[in-house]
Short mmCIF file of C-alpha atoms and ligand atoms in Angstrom, two decimals:
data_model
loop_
_atom_site.label_atom_id
_atom_site.label_comp_id
_atom_site.label_asym_id
_atom_site.label_seq_id
_atom_site.Cartn_x
_atom_site.Cartn_y
_atom_site.Cartn_z
CA UNK A 154 184.48 357.62 152.16
CA UNK A 155 184.36 354.92 149.31
CA UNK A 156 180.62 353.78 150.56
CA UNK A 157 179.27 357.44 150.47
CA UNK A 158 176.12 357.37 148.61
CA UNK A 159 172.64 359.78 149.50
CA UNK A 160 170.20 356.88 147.65
CA UNK A 161 168.25 355.33 150.48
CA UNK A 162 169.07 351.98 151.52
CA UNK A 163 166.64 350.80 149.82
CA UNK A 164 167.80 351.91 146.62
CA UNK A 165 171.56 350.75 146.39
CA UNK A 166 171.26 347.22 143.98
CA UNK A 167 174.17 346.07 142.35
CA UNK A 168 174.81 347.71 139.03
CA UNK A 169 174.47 345.71 136.48
CA UNK A 170 175.31 346.51 133.11
CA UNK A 171 172.39 346.05 130.82
CA UNK A 172 173.92 343.27 128.48
CA UNK A 173 171.37 343.50 125.59
CA UNK A 174 172.20 347.41 125.38
CA UNK A 175 175.98 346.58 125.85
CA UNK A 176 175.65 343.96 122.58
CA UNK A 177 173.67 346.77 121.00
CA UNK A 178 176.40 349.36 121.07
CA UNK A 179 178.76 346.70 120.11
CA UNK A 180 177.00 345.87 116.91
CA UNK A 181 176.32 350.33 116.21
CA UNK A 182 179.95 350.25 116.24
CA UNK A 183 180.76 347.16 113.84
CA UNK A 184 177.90 349.10 111.27
CA UNK A 185 179.77 352.59 111.65
CA UNK A 186 182.84 350.40 110.67
CA UNK A 187 182.44 347.58 108.69
CA UNK A 188 178.69 348.59 106.63
CA UNK A 189 175.68 347.21 107.66
CA UNK A 190 175.47 344.29 105.04
CA UNK A 191 178.46 342.91 106.89
CA UNK A 192 176.77 342.49 110.38
CA UNK A 193 174.07 340.67 111.40
CA UNK A 194 172.48 342.57 114.78
CA UNK A 195 169.77 340.18 116.32
CA UNK A 196 169.83 342.44 119.64
CA UNK A 197 166.70 344.69 119.15
CA UNK A 198 163.80 343.70 120.32
CA UNK A 199 161.69 345.54 117.89
CA UNK A 200 160.83 344.52 114.05
CA UNK A 201 163.24 346.59 111.57
CA UNK A 202 163.01 346.47 108.02
CA UNK A 203 166.12 344.34 106.00
CA UNK A 204 168.08 347.93 105.86
CA UNK A 205 167.78 347.98 109.89
CA UNK A 206 165.15 350.36 110.37
CA UNK A 207 162.38 350.34 112.53
CA UNK A 208 159.28 349.77 111.11
CA UNK A 209 156.54 351.85 112.37
CA UNK A 210 152.54 351.14 110.74
CA UNK A 211 151.90 353.93 108.71
CA UNK A 212 148.02 353.55 108.95
CA UNK A 213 148.24 354.04 112.52
CA UNK A 214 150.33 357.22 112.47
CA UNK A 215 148.30 358.75 110.12
CA UNK A 216 145.26 358.63 112.59
CA UNK A 217 147.73 359.85 115.52
CA UNK A 218 148.90 362.74 112.70
CA UNK A 219 145.23 364.10 112.40
CA UNK A 220 144.77 364.30 116.08
CA UNK A 221 143.85 368.00 117.12
CA UNK A 222 146.93 369.81 119.35
CA UNK A 223 143.44 369.01 122.45
CA UNK A 224 143.85 365.51 121.72
CA UNK A 225 146.82 365.15 122.51
CA UNK A 226 147.83 367.65 124.56
CA UNK A 227 145.56 366.42 126.99
CA UNK A 228 145.44 364.74 130.16
CA UNK A 229 143.46 361.39 130.55
CA UNK A 230 140.68 360.12 133.04
CA UNK A 231 143.46 358.98 136.37
CA UNK A 232 141.83 355.03 134.91
CA UNK A 233 142.34 355.86 131.26
CA UNK A 234 139.92 356.97 128.60
CA UNK A 235 136.79 354.51 129.62
CA UNK A 236 136.19 354.32 125.53
CA UNK A 237 139.99 353.45 125.26
CA UNK A 238 139.75 350.45 127.65
CA UNK A 239 136.74 349.59 125.75
CA UNK A 240 138.51 348.81 122.53
CA UNK A 241 141.97 347.40 124.63
CA UNK A 242 139.60 344.43 126.18
CA UNK A 243 138.28 344.59 122.41
CA UNK A 244 141.56 344.41 120.77
CA UNK A 245 143.01 341.92 123.52
CA UNK A 246 140.21 339.18 123.66
CA UNK A 247 138.63 339.55 119.42
CA UNK A 248 136.18 337.40 119.60
CA UNK A 249 137.43 335.18 122.23
CA UNK A 250 136.33 337.20 125.23
CA UNK A 251 136.35 335.00 128.37
CA UNK A 252 132.88 335.20 130.34
CA UNK A 253 132.67 337.02 133.78
CA UNK A 254 133.31 340.53 135.15
CA UNK A 255 135.90 342.68 132.81
CA UNK A 256 137.76 345.37 133.70
CA UNK A 257 140.80 347.34 132.45
CA UNK A 258 142.66 350.38 133.79
CA UNK A 259 145.48 352.43 131.22
CA UNK A 260 149.28 351.51 131.77
CA UNK A 261 152.02 352.59 130.38
CA UNK A 262 152.37 350.05 127.74
CA UNK A 263 152.52 346.24 129.23
CA UNK A 264 155.48 347.01 131.60
CA UNK A 265 153.34 349.60 133.48
CA UNK A 266 150.73 346.44 133.84
CA UNK A 267 153.10 343.97 135.18
CA UNK A 268 154.21 346.61 137.73
CA UNK A 269 150.34 347.17 139.03
CA UNK A 270 149.89 343.27 139.01
CA UNK A 271 153.18 343.17 141.27
CA UNK A 272 152.11 345.97 143.74
CA UNK A 273 148.48 345.25 144.00
CA UNK A 274 148.10 341.49 144.41
CA UNK A 275 151.71 340.66 146.23
CA UNK A 276 152.86 342.04 149.45
CA UNK A 277 156.36 342.89 150.24
CA UNK A 278 159.23 339.97 150.52
CA UNK A 279 156.78 337.62 148.35
CA UNK A 280 157.76 336.12 145.46
CA UNK A 281 156.54 336.30 142.03
CA UNK A 282 156.54 333.01 140.32
CA UNK A 283 157.61 332.65 136.60
CA UNK A 284 159.43 330.34 134.60
CA UNK A 285 163.26 329.48 133.97
CA UNK A 286 163.46 331.11 130.90
CA UNK A 287 161.71 334.40 131.30
CA UNK A 288 162.44 338.27 129.99
CA UNK A 289 164.73 340.00 132.71
CA UNK A 290 163.13 343.56 133.69
CA UNK A 291 160.39 340.65 135.99
CA UNK A 292 163.40 340.58 137.63
CA UNK A 293 163.83 344.86 137.88
CA UNK A 294 160.30 345.02 138.53
CA UNK A 295 160.15 342.58 141.66
CA UNK A 296 163.43 343.96 143.53
CA UNK A 297 162.15 347.30 142.61
CA UNK A 298 158.89 346.86 144.60
CA UNK A 299 160.66 344.14 147.28
CA UNK A 300 159.79 341.04 145.46
CA UNK A 301 161.69 338.14 144.15
CA UNK A 302 161.28 336.37 141.38
CA UNK A 303 160.82 332.14 141.96
CA UNK A 304 160.86 329.31 139.19
CA UNK A 305 159.88 326.73 137.95
CA UNK A 306 161.29 324.86 134.71
CA UNK A 307 159.20 325.89 131.62
CA UNK A 308 159.98 322.56 129.73
CA UNK A 309 159.99 319.06 130.46
CA UNK A 310 161.82 316.53 129.07
CA UNK A 311 160.00 316.19 125.85
CA UNK A 312 160.35 320.40 125.53
CA UNK A 313 157.04 320.69 125.96
CA UNK A 314 155.35 322.59 129.06
CA UNK A 315 156.33 321.65 132.53
CA UNK A 316 153.39 321.50 134.25
CA UNK A 317 154.01 319.28 136.86
CA UNK A 318 156.85 321.97 137.77
CA UNK A 319 154.49 324.57 137.75
CA UNK A 320 151.96 323.00 139.56
CA UNK A 321 154.84 321.76 141.81
CA UNK A 322 156.50 325.53 142.47
CA UNK A 323 152.75 326.74 142.63
CA UNK A 324 151.91 324.38 145.47
CA UNK A 325 154.72 325.18 147.16
CA UNK A 326 154.37 329.52 147.33
CA UNK A 327 150.69 328.63 148.10
CA UNK A 328 151.40 327.26 151.33
CA UNK A 329 154.00 329.57 151.78
CA UNK A 330 152.89 332.54 151.34
CA UNK A 331 148.68 332.18 150.86
CA UNK A 332 148.73 334.18 147.13
CA UNK A 333 150.53 333.28 144.74
CA UNK A 334 150.93 335.94 141.76
CA UNK A 335 151.77 333.49 138.48
CA UNK A 336 153.51 335.73 135.36
CA UNK A 337 152.97 333.53 132.54
CA UNK A 338 154.37 334.57 128.90
CA UNK A 339 152.51 333.39 126.25
CA UNK A 340 151.79 333.15 123.44
CA UNK A 341 154.98 333.78 121.92
CA UNK A 342 157.38 333.83 125.05
CA UNK A 343 160.39 336.14 125.27
CA UNK A 344 163.17 335.29 125.04
CA UNK A 345 162.21 331.23 123.79
CA UNK A 346 159.40 331.75 121.30
CA UNK A 347 157.32 329.56 122.97
CA UNK A 348 153.00 329.01 123.13
CA UNK A 349 150.81 326.85 125.22
CA UNK A 350 149.04 324.57 123.52
CA UNK A 351 145.08 324.22 123.82
CA UNK A 352 145.46 320.77 125.83
CA UNK A 353 148.45 322.61 128.32
CA UNK A 354 146.07 325.44 128.93
CA UNK A 355 143.25 323.45 129.31
CA UNK A 356 145.50 320.83 132.20
CA UNK A 357 146.79 324.49 133.53
CA UNK A 358 143.42 325.23 134.05
CA UNK A 359 142.42 322.35 136.13
CA UNK A 360 145.42 322.99 138.39
CA UNK A 361 144.35 325.97 139.34
CA UNK A 362 140.85 325.00 139.95
CA UNK A 363 142.41 322.03 142.48
CA UNK A 364 144.59 324.59 144.28
CA UNK A 365 141.99 326.85 144.52
CA UNK A 366 140.09 324.52 146.57
CA UNK A 367 141.61 325.59 149.70
CA UNK A 368 139.68 328.51 150.10
CA UNK A 369 142.34 330.35 151.66
CA UNK A 370 144.52 330.16 148.42
CA UNK A 371 144.57 333.26 146.51
CA UNK A 372 146.00 332.65 143.12
CA UNK A 373 146.57 335.33 140.28
CA UNK A 374 147.30 334.53 137.09
CA UNK A 375 148.73 337.42 134.94
CA UNK A 376 148.82 336.82 131.31
CA UNK A 377 151.88 338.73 129.15
CA UNK A 378 150.46 338.81 125.70
CA UNK A 379 153.54 341.20 124.66
CA UNK A 380 153.64 339.70 121.36
CA UNK A 381 149.95 338.45 120.18
CA UNK A 382 149.32 340.92 117.56
CA UNK A 383 152.14 339.06 116.09
CA UNK A 384 150.29 335.36 116.03
CA UNK A 385 147.77 334.10 114.34
CA UNK A 386 143.92 334.84 115.43
CA UNK A 387 143.14 331.47 116.77
CA UNK A 388 145.99 332.05 119.63
CA UNK A 389 143.56 334.05 120.99
CA UNK A 390 141.20 330.15 121.66
CA UNK A 391 142.89 330.01 125.38
CA UNK A 392 141.31 332.94 126.44
CA UNK A 393 137.61 330.94 126.32
CA UNK A 394 138.54 329.02 129.01
CA UNK A 395 139.77 331.72 131.28
CA UNK A 396 136.21 332.32 131.92
CA UNK A 397 133.81 330.73 135.33
CA UNK A 398 137.20 330.25 137.34
CA UNK A 399 136.55 330.04 141.76
CA UNK A 400 136.91 333.56 142.94
CA UNK A 401 139.90 333.28 144.68
CA UNK A 402 141.32 333.16 141.34
CA UNK A 403 141.65 336.77 139.42
CA UNK A 404 143.01 336.42 135.89
CA UNK A 405 145.03 339.63 134.64
CA UNK A 406 146.14 340.12 131.52
CA UNK A 407 148.20 343.14 129.33
CA UNK A 408 147.39 344.74 126.87
CA UNK A 409 150.01 347.31 124.80
CA UNK A 410 150.61 349.12 121.73
CA UNK A 411 154.34 348.90 121.58
CA UNK A 412 154.15 346.20 119.28
CA UNK A 413 150.92 345.32 117.21
CA UNK A 414 150.43 348.97 116.89
CA UNK A 415 154.39 350.29 116.10
CA UNK A 416 153.74 352.89 119.76
CA UNK A 417 156.45 351.23 121.11
CA UNK A 418 157.66 354.57 123.15
CA UNK A 419 154.43 356.10 123.00
CA UNK A 420 154.15 354.66 126.07
CA UNK A 421 149.86 352.87 126.32
CA UNK A 422 148.41 349.67 127.12
CA UNK A 423 146.31 348.50 130.31
CA UNK A 424 145.97 345.87 132.77
CA UNK A 425 142.72 343.36 132.00
CA UNK A 426 140.73 342.10 134.69
CA UNK A 427 138.60 338.73 134.75
CA UNK A 428 137.22 337.51 137.56
CA UNK A 429 133.68 335.32 138.18
CA UNK A 430 133.35 337.31 141.26
CA UNK A 431 131.75 341.63 140.80
CA UNK A 432 133.32 342.60 143.42
CA UNK A 433 136.74 341.29 142.84
CA UNK A 434 136.43 343.59 139.72
CA UNK A 435 135.57 346.69 141.56
CA UNK A 436 138.53 346.09 143.79
CA UNK A 437 140.85 345.95 141.07
CA UNK A 438 139.74 348.78 139.34
CA UNK A 439 140.05 350.64 142.37
CA UNK A 440 143.35 349.36 143.96
CA UNK A 441 144.77 350.12 140.09
CA UNK A 442 143.23 353.32 139.43
CA UNK A 443 144.73 354.59 142.75
CA UNK A 444 148.36 352.88 141.94
CA UNK A 445 147.78 355.02 138.62
CA UNK A 446 147.46 358.14 140.27
CA UNK A 447 149.91 357.69 143.24
CA UNK A 448 152.99 356.33 140.55
CA UNK A 449 152.32 358.03 137.25
CA UNK A 450 148.88 359.37 137.63
CA UNK A 451 147.52 358.94 134.04
CA UNK A 452 148.61 357.84 130.86
CA UNK A 453 149.12 359.18 127.00
CA UNK A 454 146.08 360.59 125.96
CA UNK A 455 146.90 360.43 122.12
CA UNK A 456 147.63 356.85 122.23
CA UNK A 457 144.64 356.38 123.99
CA UNK A 458 142.40 358.63 121.48
CA UNK A 459 144.90 356.83 118.45
CA UNK A 460 143.20 353.18 119.21
CA UNK A 461 140.09 354.84 119.75
CA UNK A 462 139.36 356.28 116.24
CA UNK A 463 141.06 352.71 115.03
CA UNK A 464 138.26 350.62 116.10
CA UNK A 465 135.69 353.69 115.55
CA UNK A 466 136.64 353.74 111.87
CA UNK A 467 136.50 349.98 109.96
CA UNK A 468 138.01 350.73 107.26
CA UNK A 469 141.17 352.33 109.33
CA UNK A 470 141.37 349.37 111.58
CA UNK A 471 141.39 347.00 108.66
CA UNK A 472 143.93 349.24 106.88
CA UNK A 473 145.90 348.49 110.02
CA UNK A 474 145.02 344.94 110.01
CA UNK A 475 146.17 344.62 106.40
CA UNK A 476 149.59 346.44 107.25
CA UNK A 477 150.25 344.44 110.69
CA UNK A 478 149.91 341.57 108.75
CA UNK A 479 152.19 341.78 105.82
CA UNK A 480 154.82 342.04 108.99
CA UNK A 481 153.54 339.51 110.53
CA UNK A 482 153.84 337.12 107.24
CA UNK A 483 157.85 338.84 106.82
CA UNK A 484 158.33 337.62 110.59
CA UNK A 485 157.15 334.12 110.04
CA UNK A 486 159.26 334.31 106.89
CA UNK A 487 162.45 335.17 108.94
CA UNK A 488 161.23 332.47 111.57
CA UNK A 489 161.22 329.93 109.45
CA UNK A 490 164.63 330.89 107.35
CA UNK A 491 166.34 330.49 110.64
CA UNK A 492 164.42 327.23 111.88
CA UNK A 493 164.77 325.83 108.48
CA UNK A 494 168.96 326.51 108.53
CA UNK A 495 169.27 325.30 112.04
CA UNK A 496 167.51 322.05 111.29
CA UNK A 497 170.35 321.79 108.57
CA UNK A 498 173.34 322.73 110.02
CA UNK A 499 172.41 320.28 113.32
CA UNK A 500 171.76 323.35 116.11
CA UNK A 501 169.42 322.78 118.70
CA UNK A 502 166.62 325.41 119.35
CA UNK A 503 163.88 325.92 121.93
CA UNK A 504 160.78 325.32 120.50
CA UNK A 505 159.54 328.37 118.45
CA UNK A 506 155.63 329.28 118.25
CA UNK A 507 155.97 332.55 117.13
CA UNK A 508 156.55 336.12 117.74
CA UNK A 509 160.17 338.16 118.21
CA UNK A 510 162.44 335.71 119.47
CA UNK A 511 164.27 332.55 118.56
CA UNK A 512 166.47 330.73 121.70
CA UNK A 513 169.58 328.49 121.43
CA UNK A 514 170.48 327.22 124.64
CA UNK A 515 173.70 326.64 125.69
CA UNK A 516 175.23 326.90 129.67
CA UNK A 517 178.57 329.40 128.43
CA UNK A 518 176.72 332.07 126.23
CA UNK A 519 178.65 334.65 127.29
CA UNK A 520 181.10 333.41 126.24
CA UNK A 521 179.58 332.38 122.60
CA UNK A 522 177.89 336.07 122.28
CA UNK A 523 181.63 337.25 123.06
CA UNK A 524 183.65 335.12 120.04
CA UNK A 525 180.59 335.95 117.68
CA UNK A 526 180.72 339.50 117.65
CA UNK A 527 184.55 338.60 116.42
CA UNK A 528 182.33 337.20 113.16
CA UNK A 529 179.89 340.64 113.31
CA UNK A 530 177.66 337.89 114.50
CA UNK A 531 175.46 339.79 117.36
CA UNK A 532 172.99 338.21 119.99
CA UNK A 533 171.86 338.72 123.26
CA UNK A 534 173.47 335.98 126.07
CA UNK A 535 171.04 335.07 128.40
CA UNK A 536 171.09 332.67 132.17
CA UNK A 537 169.93 329.63 129.61
CA UNK A 538 170.89 330.58 126.17
CA UNK A 539 171.43 333.13 123.66
CA UNK A 540 168.46 335.06 122.65
CA UNK A 541 168.12 335.35 118.20
CA UNK A 542 165.97 338.75 117.69
CA UNK A 543 164.42 337.36 114.33
CA UNK A 544 162.01 340.77 114.08
CA UNK A 545 165.32 342.35 112.84
CA UNK A 546 167.44 340.50 111.35
CA UNK A 547 166.41 340.37 106.91
CA UNK A 548 165.96 336.84 105.52
CA UNK A 549 169.10 336.18 103.87
CA UNK A 550 170.72 336.72 107.71
CA UNK A 551 167.99 334.46 109.73
CA UNK A 552 169.84 331.83 106.63
CA UNK A 553 173.55 332.25 107.76
CA UNK A 554 173.51 333.07 111.00
CA UNK A 555 172.74 329.52 112.38
CA UNK A 556 175.97 327.88 110.39
CA UNK A 557 177.91 330.78 112.14
CA UNK A 558 176.61 330.55 115.47
CA UNK A 559 177.22 326.41 114.94
CA UNK A 560 180.68 326.80 114.51
CA UNK A 561 181.40 328.72 117.15
CA UNK A 562 179.74 326.31 119.14
CA UNK A 563 181.87 323.77 118.27
CA UNK A 564 185.13 325.56 118.34
CA UNK A 565 184.71 326.13 122.02
N1 PLP D 1703 156.17 341.87 128.60
C1 PLP D 1703 157.47 341.30 127.78
C2 PLP D 1703 158.04 339.59 127.68
C3 PLP D 1703 158.10 341.94 126.82
O1 PLP D 1703 159.11 341.44 126.06
C4 PLP D 1703 157.50 343.57 126.69
C5 PLP D 1703 158.53 344.30 126.08
O2 PLP D 1703 159.65 343.83 125.29
C6 PLP D 1703 156.89 343.63 127.68
C7 PLP D 1703 156.31 343.38 128.75
C8 PLP D 1703 156.34 345.36 127.86
O3 PLP D 1703 156.58 345.98 126.88
P1 PLP D 1703 155.51 347.59 126.94
O4 PLP D 1703 155.81 347.69 127.94
O5 PLP D 1703 156.20 348.42 125.43
O6 PLP D 1703 154.18 347.21 126.40
#
């Protein structure tokens, strides 16, 4: 009787505690007990102000609140409003648009874009390639669709991008499956803050070209740019080298309104496809539009209308960019404070180039995270280390945390 279940076989999965959620709950209890100023809660993956309140861009919400009831309530077309797709493409590439055929389909955030890439560009049972430090939900999304995750080493011996491991793993996967979907989270990787440099991008491109010489190989490179809007505009330069690739290399890019427009819960994004072959993009649009209908029908119209309004009106757009810039700067200062303190106390970090998180490599991260709770420091333990969300912690606390973490590591 204990094994009785109503769920279908494929839906019976090991029940795992959500580590981030669990740690956040502990932090909330500590705040109630000891007061916000006495705890360091670095578990939240969203921009918070120094008092722990969610940052929302006033300039964006002004637009949302100015929409008519009809604009908010109506259904959106299955693939998303055409004008929204145009704006999403423009917002993603800015003046670094790659050459080739480009189109997009609206999805509920970047997560929806990842889902469509997994479903439409891998077969049942396939492995999906990503780095060995990765955003945990990739695993959930893969298993939800009966796929698996395979990993390459993110770093080489100099803590640069391990292109050799990337190439070996991709080549093995192609020999096995003849098709490979790569989930590459850059710039400002979650959880490490790593970004591929221009030269790393050029060498990665060469690998793609080399492995696509076998025409039976199908390579789909999904670039997860969830934190792109919190990087410098020049970080978009790599997009330009993604044009003119062979037809058996498809580039997919996620667009999301979650972070860049503080629309986390409004669930709006897009999957953008880039190919040198028109037919590939036409097919991309068709398969993803079918997926939209088959999974969530259509996206949040109010969010689409908001983006359209922002891009239609130069003054509003400038206001949004200016507001975002202020928070980009705060994020930068917090990260600098953390890195500076870490260096002073000798705490090793993964190389950080930008974004919401900094990681601290460690083999026993669960133990360290649990012990840090006793010091009112809340960090997320990952398989390969600890994740500290600089996006959610004030400069002062970013300065204090490295010493507390280092002392704890040394004491165990
Ligand atoms: N990819 C990464 C690496 C993320 O960290 C997140 C959000 O935290 C997402 C994708 C997707 O976010 P959303 O679906 O809200 O756009």
